[in-house]
Amino acid sequence: MKIKTGDTVVVISGNNKDKKGKVLSVIPKENRVVVENVNMLTKHEKPQGPNKPGGIVKMEGPINISKVMYFCEKCNKGTRVGFKVENGSKVRVCKKCGVELK
Ligand SMILES: [Zn+2]
């Protein structure tokens, strides 16, 4: 996967266009990602005993991975991710500026 948990991405299409956030999780099977503060869903939870009073819970909904781009700090915008092999291991790089992505 080009996008990993913890990456900063920018949304490039849809209702959340231009929103930037951290990837909270990646769902490779569905080609979807969950991004911090993007695609917020409101969920009404029923009370489940004295310790869980219920109420309105806000949480991020997954969005298609094709709607996000890796946000390169150096380029200060969304860029494509490439790969290069260094010392026998594959590392991710920004296709624009070539900086190695952690
Ligand atoms: Zn870059």
XYZ file of N, CA and C and ligand atoms in Angstrom:
307
model
N 0.834 -1.201 0.000
C 0.000 0.000 0.000
C 0.876 1.260 0.000
N 0.443 2.229 -0.759
C 1.202 3.472 -0.813
C 0.910 4.372 0.386
N -0.287 4.222 0.909
C -0.668 5.025 2.072
C -0.627 4.137 3.308
N -0.019 4.649 4.356
C 0.103 3.882 5.590
C -0.541 4.636 6.749
N -0.890 3.892 7.778
C -1.413 4.503 8.992
C -0.385 5.494 9.540
N -0.861 6.684 9.886
C 0.038 7.696 10.434
C 0.498 8.709 9.397
N 0.285 8.406 8.120
C 0.627 9.354 7.063
C -0.287 10.576 7.135
N 0.210 11.688 6.638
C -0.656 12.844 6.466
C -1.093 12.860 5.001
N -2.400 12.944 4.807
C -2.912 12.942 3.446
C -3.823 14.145 3.236
N -4.079 14.446 1.981
C -5.013 15.509 1.639
C -6.082 14.898 0.730
N -7.323 15.310 0.966
C -8.432 14.779 0.179
C -8.516 15.559 -1.125
N -8.609 14.841 -2.242
C -8.567 15.525 -3.536
C -9.915 15.568 -4.246
N -10.919 14.868 -3.729
C -12.239 14.967 -4.358
C -13.339 14.641 -3.357
N -14.553 14.982 -3.729
C -15.688 14.701 -2.855
C -15.987 15.831 -1.882
N -16.866 15.527 -0.938
C -17.331 16.538 0.015
C -16.226 17.086 0.914
N -15.211 16.290 1.104
C -14.156 16.685 2.034
C -12.908 17.201 1.327
N -13.085 17.608 0.078
C -11.963 18.082 -0.724
C -11.121 19.133 0.014
N -9.805 19.003 -0.138
C -8.819 19.916 0.443
C -8.640 19.774 1.951
N -9.335 18.832 2.540
C -9.121 18.595 3.965
C -7.863 17.764 4.146
N -7.120 18.118 5.175
C -5.874 17.437 5.443
C -5.981 16.735 6.782
N -5.434 15.541 6.866
C -5.481 14.837 8.139
C -4.582 13.631 8.159
N -4.524 13.060 9.350
C -3.689 11.894 9.560
C -4.491 10.630 9.278
N -3.854 9.656 8.664
C -4.518 8.386 8.402
C -4.617 7.596 9.704
N -5.842 7.292 10.091
C -6.064 6.555 11.338
C -6.026 5.053 11.105
N -6.520 4.628 9.945
C -6.411 3.218 9.587
C -6.587 3.021 8.092
N -6.059 1.934 7.610
C -6.150 1.575 6.201
C -6.874 0.239 6.110
N -7.829 0.157 5.189
C -8.567 -1.084 4.978
C -8.238 -1.564 3.567
N -7.143 -2.332 3.433
C -6.672 -2.721 2.089
C -7.713 -3.516 1.298
N -8.466 -4.355 1.978
C -9.469 -5.189 1.311
C -10.509 -4.366 0.573
N -10.838 -3.218 1.141
C -11.873 -2.371 0.548
C -11.296 -1.150 -0.163
N -9.968 -1.069 -0.186
C -9.319 0.095 -0.772
C -9.776 1.394 -0.130
N -9.945 1.343 1.184
C -10.421 2.538 1.850
C -9.518 2.923 3.011
N -9.588 4.202 3.355
C -8.799 4.703 4.474
C -9.700 5.518 5.393
N -9.310 5.584 6.650
C -10.002 6.427 7.605
C -9.048 7.564 7.944
N -9.507 8.789 7.695
C -8.654 9.955 7.908
C -9.246 10.837 8.996
N -8.373 11.252 9.897
C -8.746 12.107 11.009
C -9.560 13.323 10.552
N -10.713 13.508 11.156
C -11.580 14.660 10.886
C -12.137 14.741 9.467
N -12.055 13.659 8.731
C -12.607 13.634 7.375
C -13.770 12.645 7.338
N -14.853 13.063 6.697
C -16.050 12.215 6.579
C -16.609 11.829 7.944
N -16.821 12.840 8.770
C -17.330 12.600 10.123
C -18.760 12.077 10.075
N -18.986 11.007 10.788
C -20.321 10.435 10.886
C -20.817 10.620 12.311
N -22.095 10.864 12.426
C -22.684 10.985 13.752
C -23.471 9.724 14.049
N -23.150 9.145 15.163
C -23.779 7.893 15.522
C -24.521 8.076 16.841
N -25.750 7.606 16.856
C -26.501 7.683 18.098
C -26.360 6.346 18.816
N -25.808 6.412 19.996
C -25.617 5.168 20.739
C -26.656 5.038 21.833
N -27.166 3.833 21.945
C -28.150 3.568 23.001
C -27.424 3.393 24.332
N -28.054 3.809 25.399
C -27.432 3.577 26.707
C -27.241 2.077 26.937
N -26.057 1.710 27.419
C -25.778 0.302 27.682
C -25.268 0.146 29.102
N -26.147 0.357 30.033
C -25.753 0.215 31.435
C -25.238 1.510 32.015
N -24.952 1.517 33.302
C -24.586 2.757 34.015
C -23.274 3.376 33.549
N -22.361 2.579 33.036
C -21.075 3.124 32.630
C -21.053 3.594 31.180
N -22.102 3.224 30.451
C -22.188 3.660 29.060
C -23.532 4.347 28.829
N -23.551 5.624 29.112
C -24.830 6.335 29.026
C -25.351 6.539 27.597
N -24.542 6.282 26.613
C -24.987 6.486 25.235
C -24.916 7.943 24.842
N -25.642 8.309 23.796
C -25.595 9.680 23.328
C -25.074 9.743 21.921
N -24.636 10.935 21.529
C -24.173 11.119 20.162
C -22.656 10.968 20.111
N -22.211 10.071 19.256
C -20.782 9.830 19.107
C -20.381 10.229 17.699
N -19.309 10.991 17.616
C -18.805 11.357 16.292
C -17.617 10.487 15.956
N -17.623 9.972 14.757
C -16.479 9.171 14.335
C -16.250 9.317 12.836
N -15.023 9.025 12.439
C -14.656 9.132 11.034
C -15.150 7.914 10.263
N -15.686 8.165 9.080
C -16.080 7.071 8.196
C -14.998 6.871 7.147
N -14.838 5.641 6.676
C -13.804 5.391 5.666
C -14.146 6.026 4.325
N -13.127 6.440 3.613
C -13.321 6.971 2.264
C -12.417 6.203 1.307
N -12.738 6.257 0.037
C -11.941 5.519 -0.940
C -10.523 6.077 -1.004
N -9.587 5.154 -1.107
C -8.170 5.550 -1.081
C -7.795 6.405 -2.289
N -8.558 6.280 -3.384
C -8.257 7.079 -4.572
C -8.618 8.552 -4.379
N -9.313 8.845 -3.281
C -9.701 10.230 -3.018
C -8.677 10.988 -2.195
N -7.629 10.296 -1.793
C -6.605 10.983 -1.002
C -5.240 10.888 -1.676
N -4.411 11.867 -1.361
C -3.031 11.854 -1.830
C -2.133 12.070 -0.636
N -0.960 11.497 -0.709
C 0.021 11.719 0.342
C 0.358 13.211 0.376
N 0.401 13.776 1.577
C 0.761 15.180 1.694
C 2.249 15.294 1.998
N 2.992 15.840 1.052
C 4.433 15.989 1.241
C 4.706 17.331 1.915
N 5.378 17.267 3.076
C 5.686 18.483 3.828
C 6.603 19.409 3.020
N 7.512 18.788 2.289
C 8.490 19.579 1.549
C 7.852 20.312 0.368
N 6.984 19.603 -0.346
C 6.298 20.219 -1.483
C 5.137 21.092 -1.006
N 4.696 20.849 0.214
C 3.547 21.535 0.790
C 2.268 21.305 -0.010
N 2.159 20.100 -0.575
C 0.919 19.726 -1.246
C 0.824 18.215 -1.433
N -0.318 17.795 -1.923
C -0.517 16.380 -2.178
C 0.329 15.928 -3.351
N 1.021 14.817 -3.200
C 1.888 14.336 -4.264
C 1.701 12.838 -4.461
N 2.250 12.344 -5.537
C 2.231 10.905 -5.768
C 3.385 10.258 -5.021
N 3.147 9.021 -4.635
C 4.175 8.275 -3.916
C 4.835 7.298 -4.881
N 6.152 7.309 -4.879
C 6.899 6.350 -5.679
C 7.705 5.440 -4.763
N 8.394 4.511 -5.377
C 9.229 3.619 -4.580
C 10.634 3.618 -5.123
N 11.580 3.434 -4.232
C 12.941 3.160 -4.686
C 13.535 2.113 -3.766
N 14.543 1.434 -4.297
C 15.169 0.377 -3.502
C 16.487 0.897 -2.962
N 16.595 0.838 -1.656
C 17.805 1.320 -1.014
C 18.309 0.251 -0.060
N 19.551 -0.175 -0.264
C 20.141 -1.255 0.548
C 19.240 -2.493 0.592
N 18.637 -2.772 -0.533
C 17.826 -3.983 -0.626
C 16.424 -3.860 -0.079
N 16.091 -2.707 0.490
C 14.718 -2.579 0.974
C 14.002 -1.443 0.247
N 12.733 -1.629 0.111
C 11.918 -0.692 -0.631
C 11.549 0.492 0.269
N 11.797 1.673 -0.212
C 11.382 2.846 0.552
C 10.443 3.699 -0.298
N 9.568 4.417 0.375
C 8.629 5.283 -0.336
C 9.262 6.659 -0.515
N 9.072 7.224 -1.663
C 9.589 8.564 -1.934
C 8.500 9.424 -2.554
N 8.665 10.729 -2.392
C 7.777 11.666 -3.054
C 8.210 11.741 -4.507
N 7.270 11.535 -5.430
C 7.636 11.522 -6.846
C 8.054 12.899 -7.342
N 7.620 13.917 -6.635
C 7.920 15.273 -7.068
C 9.311 15.723 -6.639
N 9.573 15.660 -5.335
C 10.837 16.195 -4.839
C 11.832 15.102 -4.481
N 11.387 13.856 -4.452
C 12.302 12.746 -4.194
C 12.603 12.488 -2.732
N 12.008 13.271 -1.856
C 12.284 13.090 -0.431
C 11.759 11.727 0.031
N 12.504 11.120 0.931
C 12.120 9.814 1.443
C 10.987 9.977 2.457
N 9.963 9.154 2.304
C 8.814 9.259 3.199
C 8.928 8.238 4.321
N 8.665 8.672 5.500
C 8.773 7.772 6.659
C 7.529 6.898 6.748
Zn 7.730 16.259 -2.106
